[in-house]
Amino acid sequence: MSPFTEVISALTPNVPVLWIESSLNVNASTAACEEGTSGPDPTTVYVDMRALRHDRVRLVERGSPHSLPLMESGKILPGVRIIIANPETKGPMGESHLGEIWVHSGHNASGYFTVYGDEVLQSDHFSSRLSFGDTQTVWARTGYLGFLRRTELTDASGERHDALYVVGALEEAMELRGMRYHPIDIETSVIRTHKSITECAVFTWTNLLVVVVELDGSEHEALDLVPLVTNVVLEEHYLIVGVVVVVDIGVIPINSRGEKQRMHLRDGFLADQLDPIYVAYNM
């Protein structure tokens, strides 16, 4: 188990572990900072996807157009502090903004276990400080985007608690048309378009959006999927798909925690190692 895998050792049972070590080793590793079995049930909020593209958090009603459900990751343990920071300026952000999750606790790790480590990289991610405000506290950067909200539910002591909501990995977020898009939103739209699409993963390549879909069916269906994929992404996310890649089942890499390895998939695409059924370019 890598150090970063131990960031959260006890999440809510029905929530997948969202804290993983990235393929580029840029995430921070900290001790267990949340619990899910004791206290109230996790809360779910609905946020406006259009606001998220501008790094803003706007709560909406369930079923509202462009709404995205997010479940809290668990109750923050005593002695653990979490702050949402701007990943570029390193300044603290308000409750209505999306930012990088930083953690401070007595169990924060000090670095990666490596013989030839990058001291500058490790210092930035394990010993970061805010650019203004509380500049003395040392924080560990998680590499994940999220936000904090004060919930209406109370814990065993009768007090309301802060809930942490994780949106996605910072390194996998895509900057397109001056806005930040999260892969899972586009992938969910694509999977709904056809019963033969079993899995989907998206990433960017030279400012182009690449959509990879796994086909569970005959190969002659591959050509039919292209207009469906491009249309749904345009209609729901206002984005033009640059490349559609149709592959066999199991090509999209998944790690032991069930998480898509989009950066590994991108590397395989660039190295022409995917052995696709069909590729459509919309340059």
PDB file of C-alpha atoms in Angstrom:
ATOM      1  CA  MET A   1       0.000   0.000   0.000  1.00  0.00           C
ATOM      2  CA  SER A   2       1.401   3.397  -0.950  1.00  0.00           C
ATOM      3  CA  PRO A   3       1.493   6.163   1.664  1.00  0.00           C
ATOM      4  CA  PHE A   4      -1.238   8.174  -0.039  1.00  0.00           C
ATOM      5  CA  THR A   5      -3.626   5.221   0.027  1.00  0.00           C
ATOM      6  CA  GLU A   6      -3.712   5.708   3.800  1.00  0.00           C
ATOM      7  CA  VAL A   7      -5.130   9.229   3.589  1.00  0.00           C
ATOM      8  CA  ILE A   8      -8.553   7.916   4.535  1.00  0.00           C
ATOM      9  CA  SER A   9      -8.744   4.457   6.064  1.00  0.00           C
ATOM     10  CA  ALA A  10     -12.389   4.538   7.135  1.00  0.00           C
ATOM     11  CA  LEU A  11     -14.775   6.134   4.689  1.00  0.00           C
ATOM     12  CA  THR A  12     -18.523   5.679   4.656  1.00  0.00           C
ATOM     13  CA  PRO A  13     -19.067   1.998   3.711  1.00  0.00           C
ATOM     14  CA  ASN A  14     -21.148   2.744   0.612  1.00  0.00           C
ATOM     15  CA  VAL A  15     -18.726   5.321  -0.765  1.00  0.00           C
ATOM     16  CA  PRO A  16     -15.748   4.177  -2.883  1.00  0.00           C
ATOM     17  CA  VAL A  17     -12.309   5.248  -1.730  1.00  0.00           C
ATOM     18  CA  LEU A  18     -11.683   8.515  -3.546  1.00  0.00           C
ATOM     19  CA  TRP A  19      -8.205   9.203  -2.254  1.00  0.00           C
ATOM     20  CA  ILE A  20      -5.652   7.523  -4.483  1.00  0.00           C
ATOM     21  CA  GLU A  21      -2.043   7.969  -5.468  1.00  0.00           C
ATOM     22  CA  SER A  22      -1.858   9.541  -8.892  1.00  0.00           C
ATOM     23  CA  SER A  23       0.147   8.134 -11.781  1.00  0.00           C
ATOM     24  CA  LEU A  24       2.423  11.176 -11.599  1.00  0.00           C
ATOM     25  CA  ASN A  25       3.091  10.858  -7.851  1.00  0.00           C
ATOM     26  CA  VAL A  26       1.953  14.408  -7.132  1.00  0.00           C
ATOM     27  CA  ASN A  27      -0.552  13.682  -4.370  1.00  0.00           C
ATOM     28  CA  ALA A  28       0.187  14.143  -0.700  1.00  0.00           C
ATOM     29  CA  SER A  29      -0.060  11.336   1.838  1.00  0.00           C
ATOM     30  CA  THR A  30      -1.653  11.916   5.214  1.00  0.00           C
ATOM     31  CA  ALA A  31      -3.078   9.827   8.000  1.00  0.00           C
ATOM     32  CA  ALA A  32      -6.689   8.707   8.299  1.00  0.00           C
ATOM     33  CA  CYS A  33      -8.732  11.890   8.591  1.00  0.00           C
ATOM     34  CA  GLU A  34     -12.334  10.834   8.176  1.00  0.00           C
ATOM     35  CA  GLU A  35     -14.738   8.293   9.569  1.00  0.00           C
ATOM     36  CA  GLY A  36     -18.077   7.101   8.289  1.00  0.00           C
ATOM     37  CA  THR A  37     -19.433   4.408  10.580  1.00  0.00           C
ATOM     38  CA  SER A  38     -20.084   6.575  13.645  1.00  0.00           C
ATOM     39  CA  GLY A  39     -22.242   9.674  13.574  1.00  0.00           C
ATOM     40  CA  PRO A  40     -25.023  10.612  11.147  1.00  0.00           C
ATOM     41  CA  ASP A  41     -25.559   9.148   7.711  1.00  0.00           C
ATOM     42  CA  PRO A  42     -23.636  10.912   4.931  1.00  0.00           C
ATOM     43  CA  THR A  43     -25.455  13.780   3.284  1.00  0.00           C
ATOM     44  CA  THR A  44     -25.950  14.245  -0.441  1.00  0.00           C
ATOM     45  CA  VAL A  45     -26.051  17.645  -2.094  1.00  0.00           C
ATOM     46  CA  TYR A  46     -26.879  18.634  -5.657  1.00  0.00           C
ATOM     47  CA  VAL A  47     -24.626  21.154  -7.356  1.00  0.00           C
ATOM     48  CA  ASP A  48     -24.876  22.985 -10.655  1.00  0.00           C
ATOM     49  CA  MET A  49     -22.401  21.468 -13.126  1.00  0.00           C
ATOM     50  CA  ARG A  50     -22.208  24.746 -15.050  1.00  0.00           C
ATOM     51  CA  ALA A  51     -21.031  26.554 -11.918  1.00  0.00           C
ATOM     52  CA  LEU A  52     -18.431  23.856 -11.236  1.00  0.00           C
ATOM     53  CA  ARG A  53     -16.867  24.599 -14.627  1.00  0.00           C
ATOM     54  CA  HIS A  54     -16.005  28.027 -13.228  1.00  0.00           C
ATOM     55  CA  ASP A  55     -14.794  26.547  -9.893  1.00  0.00           C
ATOM     56  CA  ARG A  56     -17.885  27.773  -8.090  1.00  0.00           C
ATOM     57  CA  VAL A  57     -20.225  25.703  -5.911  1.00  0.00           C
ATOM     58  CA  ARG A  58     -23.915  26.478  -6.287  1.00  0.00           C
ATOM     59  CA  LEU A  59     -26.417  24.175  -4.594  1.00  0.00           C
ATOM     60  CA  VAL A  60     -29.601  23.345  -6.505  1.00  0.00           C
ATOM     61  CA  GLU A  61     -32.658  21.211  -5.907  1.00  0.00           C
ATOM     62  CA  ARG A  62     -32.695  17.518  -6.733  1.00  0.00           C
ATOM     63  CA  GLY A  63     -33.798  16.963 -10.321  1.00  0.00           C
ATOM     64  CA  SER A  64     -32.838  20.459 -11.443  1.00  0.00           C
ATOM     65  CA  PRO A  65     -31.344  20.825 -14.931  1.00  0.00           C
ATOM     66  CA  HIS A  66     -27.557  20.333 -14.981  1.00  0.00           C
ATOM     67  CA  SER A  67     -27.601  19.057 -11.374  1.00  0.00           C
ATOM     68  CA  LEU A  68     -24.889  16.713 -10.121  1.00  0.00           C
ATOM     69  CA  PRO A  69     -25.327  14.649  -6.918  1.00  0.00           C
ATOM     70  CA  LEU A  70     -22.354  14.507  -4.557  1.00  0.00           C
ATOM     71  CA  MET A  71     -22.179  12.448  -1.366  1.00  0.00           C
ATOM     72  CA  GLU A  72     -19.980  13.567   1.498  1.00  0.00           C
ATOM     73  CA  SER A  73     -16.879  11.469   2.076  1.00  0.00           C
ATOM     74  CA  GLY A  74     -17.314  11.152   5.831  1.00  0.00           C
ATOM     75  CA  LYS A  75     -17.074  13.036   9.096  1.00  0.00           C
ATOM     76  CA  ILE A  76     -13.761  14.783   9.725  1.00  0.00           C
ATOM     77  CA  LEU A  77     -11.989  13.263  12.721  1.00  0.00           C
ATOM     78  CA  PRO A  78     -11.029  15.291  15.803  1.00  0.00           C
ATOM     79  CA  GLY A  79      -7.590  16.850  15.506  1.00  0.00           C
ATOM     80  CA  VAL A  80      -7.749  16.994  11.702  1.00  0.00           C
ATOM     81  CA  ARG A  81      -8.087  20.274   9.855  1.00  0.00           C
ATOM     82  CA  ILE A  82      -9.118  20.565   6.224  1.00  0.00           C
ATOM     83  CA  ILE A  83      -8.982  23.691   4.127  1.00  0.00           C
ATOM     84  CA  ILE A  84      -9.896  24.389   0.510  1.00  0.00           C
ATOM     85  CA  ALA A  85      -7.125  26.271  -1.298  1.00  0.00           C
ATOM     86  CA  ASN A  86      -6.557  27.692  -4.754  1.00  0.00           C
ATOM     87  CA  PRO A  87      -4.107  25.242  -6.383  1.00  0.00           C
ATOM     88  CA  GLU A  88      -2.384  28.039  -8.337  1.00  0.00           C
ATOM     89  CA  THR A  89      -2.194  30.920  -5.854  1.00  0.00           C
ATOM     90  CA  LYS A  90      -2.280  28.751  -2.689  1.00  0.00           C
ATOM     91  CA  GLY A  91      -4.719  31.148  -1.085  1.00  0.00           C
ATOM     92  CA  PRO A  92      -7.683  29.974   1.045  1.00  0.00           C
ATOM     93  CA  MET A  93     -11.045  29.835  -0.712  1.00  0.00           C
ATOM     94  CA  GLY A  94     -14.559  30.471   0.547  1.00  0.00           C
ATOM     95  CA  GLU A  95     -17.388  27.978   0.964  1.00  0.00           C
ATOM     96  CA  SER A  96     -18.864  28.785  -2.429  1.00  0.00           C
ATOM     97  CA  HIS A  97     -15.681  27.939  -4.348  1.00  0.00           C
ATOM     98  CA  LEU A  98     -14.174  24.699  -5.592  1.00  0.00           C
ATOM     99  CA  GLY A  99     -10.510  24.204  -4.749  1.00  0.00           C
ATOM    100  CA  GLU A 100      -7.807  21.740  -3.794  1.00  0.00           C
ATOM    101  CA  ILE A 101      -8.263  19.836  -0.536  1.00  0.00           C
ATOM    102  CA  TRP A 102      -5.417  20.436   1.927  1.00  0.00           C
ATOM    103  CA  VAL A 103      -5.080  18.446   5.176  1.00  0.00           C
ATOM    104  CA  HIS A 104      -3.309  19.188   8.449  1.00  0.00           C
ATOM    105  CA  SER A 105      -2.993  16.626  11.236  1.00  0.00           C
ATOM    106  CA  GLY A 106      -0.427  15.195  13.594  1.00  0.00           C
ATOM    107  CA  HIS A 107      -0.106  12.140  11.382  1.00  0.00           C
ATOM    108  CA  ASN A 108       0.756  13.779   8.077  1.00  0.00           C
ATOM    109  CA  ALA A 109       3.473  11.983   6.168  1.00  0.00           C
ATOM    110  CA  SER A 110       6.716  13.790   5.402  1.00  0.00           C
ATOM    111  CA  GLY A 111       7.419  12.405   1.935  1.00  0.00           C
ATOM    112  CA  TYR A 112       7.417   9.488  -0.456  1.00  0.00           C
ATOM    113  CA  PHE A 113       9.468   6.372   0.121  1.00  0.00           C
ATOM    114  CA  THR A 114      11.947   6.685  -2.703  1.00  0.00           C
ATOM    115  CA  VAL A 115      15.690   6.491  -3.205  1.00  0.00           C
ATOM    116  CA  TYR A 116      15.902   9.313  -5.702  1.00  0.00           C
ATOM    117  CA  GLY A 117      13.180  11.691  -4.646  1.00  0.00           C
ATOM    118  CA  ASP A 118      12.373  15.134  -5.935  1.00  0.00           C
ATOM    119  CA  GLU A 119      12.821  17.262  -2.816  1.00  0.00           C
ATOM    120  CA  VAL A 120      11.143  20.287  -4.395  1.00  0.00           C
ATOM    121  CA  LEU A 121       8.063  18.270  -5.353  1.00  0.00           C
ATOM    122  CA  GLN A 122       7.850  16.629  -1.950  1.00  0.00           C
ATOM    123  CA  SER A 123       8.163  19.950  -0.131  1.00  0.00           C
ATOM    124  CA  ASP A 124       5.386  21.453  -2.232  1.00  0.00           C
ATOM    125  CA  HIS A 125       2.964  18.639  -1.542  1.00  0.00           C
ATOM    126  CA  PHE A 126       3.837  17.567   1.984  1.00  0.00           C
ATOM    127  CA  SER A 127       4.852  20.901   3.517  1.00  0.00           C
ATOM    128  CA  SER A 128       2.754  23.550   1.815  1.00  0.00           C
ATOM    129  CA  ARG A 129       1.748  26.833   3.392  1.00  0.00           C
ATOM    130  CA  LEU A 130      -0.987  29.280   2.469  1.00  0.00           C
ATOM    131  CA  SER A 131       0.110  32.398   0.613  1.00  0.00           C
ATOM    132  CA  PHE A 132      -1.921  34.599   2.967  1.00  0.00           C
ATOM    133  CA  GLY A 133      -4.031  34.230   6.095  1.00  0.00           C
ATOM    134  CA  ASP A 134      -2.702  31.435   8.299  1.00  0.00           C
ATOM    135  CA  THR A 135       0.778  31.186   6.768  1.00  0.00           C
ATOM    136  CA  GLN A 136       2.343  29.261   9.659  1.00  0.00           C
ATOM    137  CA  THR A 137       0.391  25.992   9.485  1.00  0.00           C
ATOM    138  CA  VAL A 138       1.952  23.230   7.384  1.00  0.00           C
ATOM    139  CA  TRP A 139      -0.501  21.447   5.101  1.00  0.00           C
ATOM    140  CA  ALA A 140      -0.399  18.332   2.919  1.00  0.00           C
ATOM    141  CA  ARG A 141      -1.877  18.791  -0.554  1.00  0.00           C
ATOM    142  CA  THR A 142      -4.115  15.912  -1.653  1.00  0.00           C
ATOM    143  CA  GLY A 143      -4.266  16.677  -5.365  1.00  0.00           C
ATOM    144  CA  TYR A 144      -8.068  16.449  -5.276  1.00  0.00           C
ATOM    145  CA  LEU A 145     -10.676  19.132  -5.898  1.00  0.00           C
ATOM    146  CA  GLY A 146     -13.550  19.506  -3.471  1.00  0.00           C
ATOM    147  CA  PHE A 147     -15.382  21.785  -1.071  1.00  0.00           C
ATOM    148  CA  LEU A 148     -16.593  21.959   2.534  1.00  0.00           C
ATOM    149  CA  ARG A 149     -20.164  22.589   3.670  1.00  0.00           C
ATOM    150  CA  ARG A 150     -21.655  22.882   7.140  1.00  0.00           C
ATOM    151  CA  THR A 151     -24.385  20.231   7.327  1.00  0.00           C
ATOM    152  CA  GLU A 152     -27.724  20.467   9.092  1.00  0.00           C
ATOM    153  CA  LEU A 153     -27.292  17.016  10.623  1.00  0.00           C
ATOM    154  CA  THR A 154     -25.872  16.613  14.115  1.00  0.00           C
ATOM    155  CA  ASP A 155     -23.446  14.058  15.444  1.00  0.00           C
ATOM    156  CA  ALA A 156     -23.568  12.152  18.746  1.00  0.00           C
ATOM    157  CA  SER A 157     -22.637  15.303  20.663  1.00  0.00           C
ATOM    158  CA  GLY A 158     -25.528  17.233  19.139  1.00  0.00           C
ATOM    159  CA  GLU A 159     -23.290  19.530  17.099  1.00  0.00           C
ATOM    160  CA  ARG A 160     -23.438  20.148  13.368  1.00  0.00           C
ATOM    161  CA  HIS A 161     -20.410  18.957  11.448  1.00  0.00           C
ATOM    162  CA  ASP A 162     -18.530  20.074   8.365  1.00  0.00           C
ATOM    163  CA  ALA A 163     -18.882  17.715   5.392  1.00  0.00           C
ATOM    164  CA  LEU A 164     -16.200  17.243   2.764  1.00  0.00           C
ATOM    165  CA  TYR A 165     -17.274  16.663  -0.832  1.00  0.00           C
ATOM    166  CA  VAL A 166     -14.730  15.371  -3.346  1.00  0.00           C
ATOM    167  CA  VAL A 167     -15.314  16.274  -7.001  1.00  0.00           C
ATOM    168  CA  GLY A 168     -12.305  14.712  -8.717  1.00  0.00           C
ATOM    169  CA  ALA A 169      -8.547  14.606  -9.200  1.00  0.00           C
ATOM    170  CA  LEU A 170      -6.888  17.904 -10.025  1.00  0.00           C
ATOM    171  CA  GLU A 171      -4.535  16.346 -12.582  1.00  0.00           C
ATOM    172  CA  GLU A 172      -7.437  14.760 -14.490  1.00  0.00           C
ATOM    173  CA  ALA A 173      -9.557  17.919 -14.671  1.00  0.00           C
ATOM    174  CA  MET A 174      -9.621  19.313 -18.208  1.00  0.00           C
ATOM    175  CA  GLU A 175      -9.237  22.954 -19.143  1.00  0.00           C
ATOM    176  CA  LEU A 176     -11.384  23.552 -22.222  1.00  0.00           C
ATOM    177  CA  ARG A 177     -12.796  26.835 -23.515  1.00  0.00           C
ATOM    178  CA  GLY A 178     -11.494  28.591 -20.419  1.00  0.00           C
ATOM    179  CA  MET A 179     -13.491  26.337 -18.087  1.00  0.00           C
ATOM    180  CA  ARG A 180     -12.699  23.319 -15.929  1.00  0.00           C
ATOM    181  CA  TYR A 181     -14.453  20.109 -16.913  1.00  0.00           C
ATOM    182  CA  HIS A 182     -14.452  16.904 -14.874  1.00  0.00           C
ATOM    183  CA  PRO A 183     -14.147  13.618 -16.812  1.00  0.00           C
ATOM    184  CA  ILE A 184     -16.843  11.736 -14.901  1.00  0.00           C
ATOM    185  CA  ASP A 185     -19.547  14.189 -16.016  1.00  0.00           C
ATOM    186  CA  ILE A 186     -18.822  13.677 -19.721  1.00  0.00           C
ATOM    187  CA  GLU A 187     -18.319   9.938 -19.310  1.00  0.00           C
ATOM    188  CA  THR A 188     -21.686   9.532 -17.614  1.00  0.00           C
ATOM    189  CA  SER A 189     -23.405  11.285 -20.514  1.00  0.00           C
ATOM    190  CA  VAL A 190     -21.645   9.095 -23.087  1.00  0.00           C
ATOM    191  CA  ILE A 191     -22.427   5.796 -21.354  1.00  0.00           C
ATOM    192  CA  ARG A 192     -26.143   6.620 -21.399  1.00  0.00           C
ATOM    193  CA  THR A 193     -26.216   7.048 -25.183  1.00  0.00           C
ATOM    194  CA  HIS A 194     -26.150   3.368 -26.223  1.00  0.00           C
ATOM    195  CA  LYS A 195     -26.635   0.015 -24.535  1.00  0.00           C
ATOM    196  CA  SER A 196     -23.497  -1.373 -26.193  1.00  0.00           C
ATOM    197  CA  ILE A 197     -21.224   1.182 -24.476  1.00  0.00           C
ATOM    198  CA  THR A 198     -20.050  -0.559 -21.319  1.00  0.00           C
ATOM    199  CA  GLU A 199     -17.386   1.928 -20.220  1.00  0.00           C
ATOM    200  CA  CYS A 200     -16.031   5.317 -21.210  1.00  0.00           C
ATOM    201  CA  ALA A 201     -13.003   7.466 -20.397  1.00  0.00           C
ATOM    202  CA  VAL A 202     -12.097  10.946 -21.597  1.00  0.00           C
ATOM    203  CA  PHE A 203      -8.924  13.033 -21.636  1.00  0.00           C
ATOM    204  CA  THR A 204      -7.407  15.887 -23.626  1.00  0.00           C
ATOM    205  CA  TRP A 205      -4.741  15.759 -26.331  1.00  0.00           C
ATOM    206  CA  THR A 206      -3.341  18.989 -27.816  1.00  0.00           C
ATOM    207  CA  ASN A 207      -6.473  20.886 -26.730  1.00  0.00           C
ATOM    208  CA  LEU A 208      -8.716  18.222 -28.278  1.00  0.00           C
ATOM    209  CA  LEU A 209     -11.220  16.181 -26.297  1.00  0.00           C
ATOM    210  CA  VAL A 210     -10.652  12.453 -26.759  1.00  0.00           C
ATOM    211  CA  VAL A 211     -13.480  10.040 -25.901  1.00  0.00           C
ATOM    212  CA  VAL A 212     -12.683   6.333 -25.553  1.00  0.00           C
ATOM    213  CA  VAL A 213     -15.629   3.924 -25.384  1.00  0.00           C
ATOM    214  CA  GLU A 214     -15.677   0.172 -24.863  1.00  0.00           C
ATOM    215  CA  LEU A 215     -18.010  -1.684 -27.206  1.00  0.00           C
ATOM    216  CA  ASP A 216     -19.963  -4.740 -26.091  1.00  0.00           C
ATOM    217  CA  GLY A 217     -21.336  -5.863 -29.437  1.00  0.00           C
ATOM    218  CA  SER A 218     -20.434  -6.518 -33.042  1.00  0.00           C
ATOM    219  CA  GLU A 219     -17.766  -4.369 -34.652  1.00  0.00           C
ATOM    220  CA  HIS A 220     -20.152  -2.975 -37.271  1.00  0.00           C
ATOM    221  CA  GLU A 221     -21.831  -1.011 -34.450  1.00  0.00           C
ATOM    222  CA  ALA A 222     -18.661   1.019 -33.896  1.00  0.00           C
ATOM    223  CA  LEU A 223     -19.414   3.460 -36.702  1.00  0.00           C
ATOM    224  CA  ASP A 224     -22.930   4.045 -35.344  1.00  0.00           C
ATOM    225  CA  LEU A 225     -21.568   5.140 -31.976  1.00  0.00           C
ATOM    226  CA  VAL A 226     -19.590   8.097 -33.317  1.00  0.00           C
ATOM    227  CA  PRO A 227     -22.503  10.494 -34.034  1.00  0.00           C
ATOM    228  CA  LEU A 228     -24.220   9.471 -30.802  1.00  0.00           C
ATOM    229  CA  VAL A 229     -21.131  10.284 -28.751  1.00  0.00           C
ATOM    230  CA  THR A 230     -20.388  13.593 -30.474  1.00  0.00           C
ATOM    231  CA  ASN A 231     -24.001  14.749 -30.277  1.00  0.00           C
ATOM    232  CA  VAL A 232     -24.524  14.023 -26.573  1.00  0.00           C
ATOM    233  CA  VAL A 233     -21.279  15.774 -25.577  1.00  0.00           C
ATOM    234  CA  LEU A 234     -22.213  18.796 -27.666  1.00  0.00           C
ATOM    235  CA  GLU A 235     -25.792  18.964 -26.382  1.00  0.00           C
ATOM    236  CA  GLU A 236     -25.106  18.380 -22.688  1.00  0.00           C
ATOM    237  CA  HIS A 237     -21.647  19.916 -22.254  1.00  0.00           C
ATOM    238  CA  TYR A 238     -21.304  22.277 -25.246  1.00  0.00           C
ATOM    239  CA  LEU A 239     -18.013  20.673 -26.235  1.00  0.00           C
ATOM    240  CA  ILE A 240     -16.799  19.432 -29.622  1.00  0.00           C
ATOM    241  CA  VAL A 241     -15.276  15.963 -29.508  1.00  0.00           C
ATOM    242  CA  GLY A 242     -11.937  15.869 -31.321  1.00  0.00           C
ATOM    243  CA  VAL A 243     -11.388  12.109 -31.407  1.00  0.00           C
ATOM    244  CA  VAL A 244     -13.683   9.135 -30.761  1.00  0.00           C
ATOM    245  CA  VAL A 245     -11.908   5.833 -30.112  1.00  0.00           C
ATOM    246  CA  VAL A 246     -13.938   2.606 -30.014  1.00  0.00           C
ATOM    247  CA  VAL A 247     -12.144  -0.268 -28.282  1.00  0.00           C
ATOM    248  CA  ASP A 248     -12.852  -3.764 -26.978  1.00  0.00           C
ATOM    249  CA  ILE A 249     -14.044  -4.448 -23.422  1.00  0.00           C
ATOM    250  CA  GLY A 250     -11.262  -4.231 -20.859  1.00  0.00           C
ATOM    251  CA  VAL A 251      -8.997  -1.806 -22.729  1.00  0.00           C
ATOM    252  CA  ILE A 252      -9.660   1.121 -20.359  1.00  0.00           C
ATOM    253  CA  PRO A 253      -7.275   0.445 -17.431  1.00  0.00           C
ATOM    254  CA  ILE A 254      -8.844   0.105 -13.986  1.00  0.00           C
ATOM    255  CA  ASN A 255      -6.790  -0.157 -10.798  1.00  0.00           C
ATOM    256  CA  SER A 256      -7.441  -2.442  -7.820  1.00  0.00           C
ATOM    257  CA  ARG A 257      -9.743   0.158  -6.254  1.00  0.00           C
ATOM    258  CA  GLY A 258     -11.978   0.291  -9.329  1.00  0.00           C
ATOM    259  CA  GLU A 259     -10.730   3.705 -10.465  1.00  0.00           C
ATOM    260  CA  LYS A 260     -10.088   4.541 -14.099  1.00  0.00           C
ATOM    261  CA  GLN A 261      -6.476   5.205 -14.993  1.00  0.00           C
ATOM    262  CA  ARG A 262      -7.110   7.960 -17.522  1.00  0.00           C
ATOM    263  CA  MET A 263      -3.490   9.110 -17.730  1.00  0.00           C
ATOM    264  CA  HIS A 264      -2.320   5.562 -18.476  1.00  0.00           C
ATOM    265  CA  LEU A 265      -5.000   5.353 -21.148  1.00  0.00           C
ATOM    266  CA  ARG A 266      -3.790   8.619 -22.636  1.00  0.00           C
ATOM    267  CA  ASP A 267      -0.232   7.285 -22.732  1.00  0.00           C
ATOM    268  CA  GLY A 268      -1.439   4.161 -24.527  1.00  0.00           C
ATOM    269  CA  PHE A 269      -3.356   6.281 -27.045  1.00  0.00           C
ATOM    270  CA  LEU A 270      -0.331   8.441 -27.810  1.00  0.00           C
ATOM    271  CA  ALA A 271       1.868   5.352 -28.162  1.00  0.00           C
ATOM    272  CA  ASP A 272      -0.685   3.716 -30.511  1.00  0.00           C
ATOM    273  CA  GLN A 273      -1.082   0.742 -28.159  1.00  0.00           C
ATOM    274  CA  LEU A 274      -4.878   0.580 -27.791  1.00  0.00           C
ATOM    275  CA  ASP A 275      -5.540  -1.607 -30.854  1.00  0.00           C
ATOM    276  CA  PRO A 276      -8.853   0.175 -31.501  1.00  0.00           C
ATOM    277  CA  ILE A 277     -11.831  -1.170 -33.417  1.00  0.00           C
ATOM    278  CA  TYR A 278     -12.464   2.234 -34.968  1.00  0.00           C
ATOM    279  CA  VAL A 279     -11.081   5.760 -34.652  1.00  0.00           C
ATOM    280  CA  ALA A 280     -12.872   8.898 -35.849  1.00  0.00           C
ATOM    281  CA  TYR A 281     -11.035  12.219 -36.049  1.00  0.00           C
ATOM    282  CA  ASN A 282     -12.915  15.502 -36.034  1.00  0.00           C
ATOM    283  CA  MET A 283      -9.950  17.847 -36.395  1.00  0.00           C
TER     284      MET A 283
END
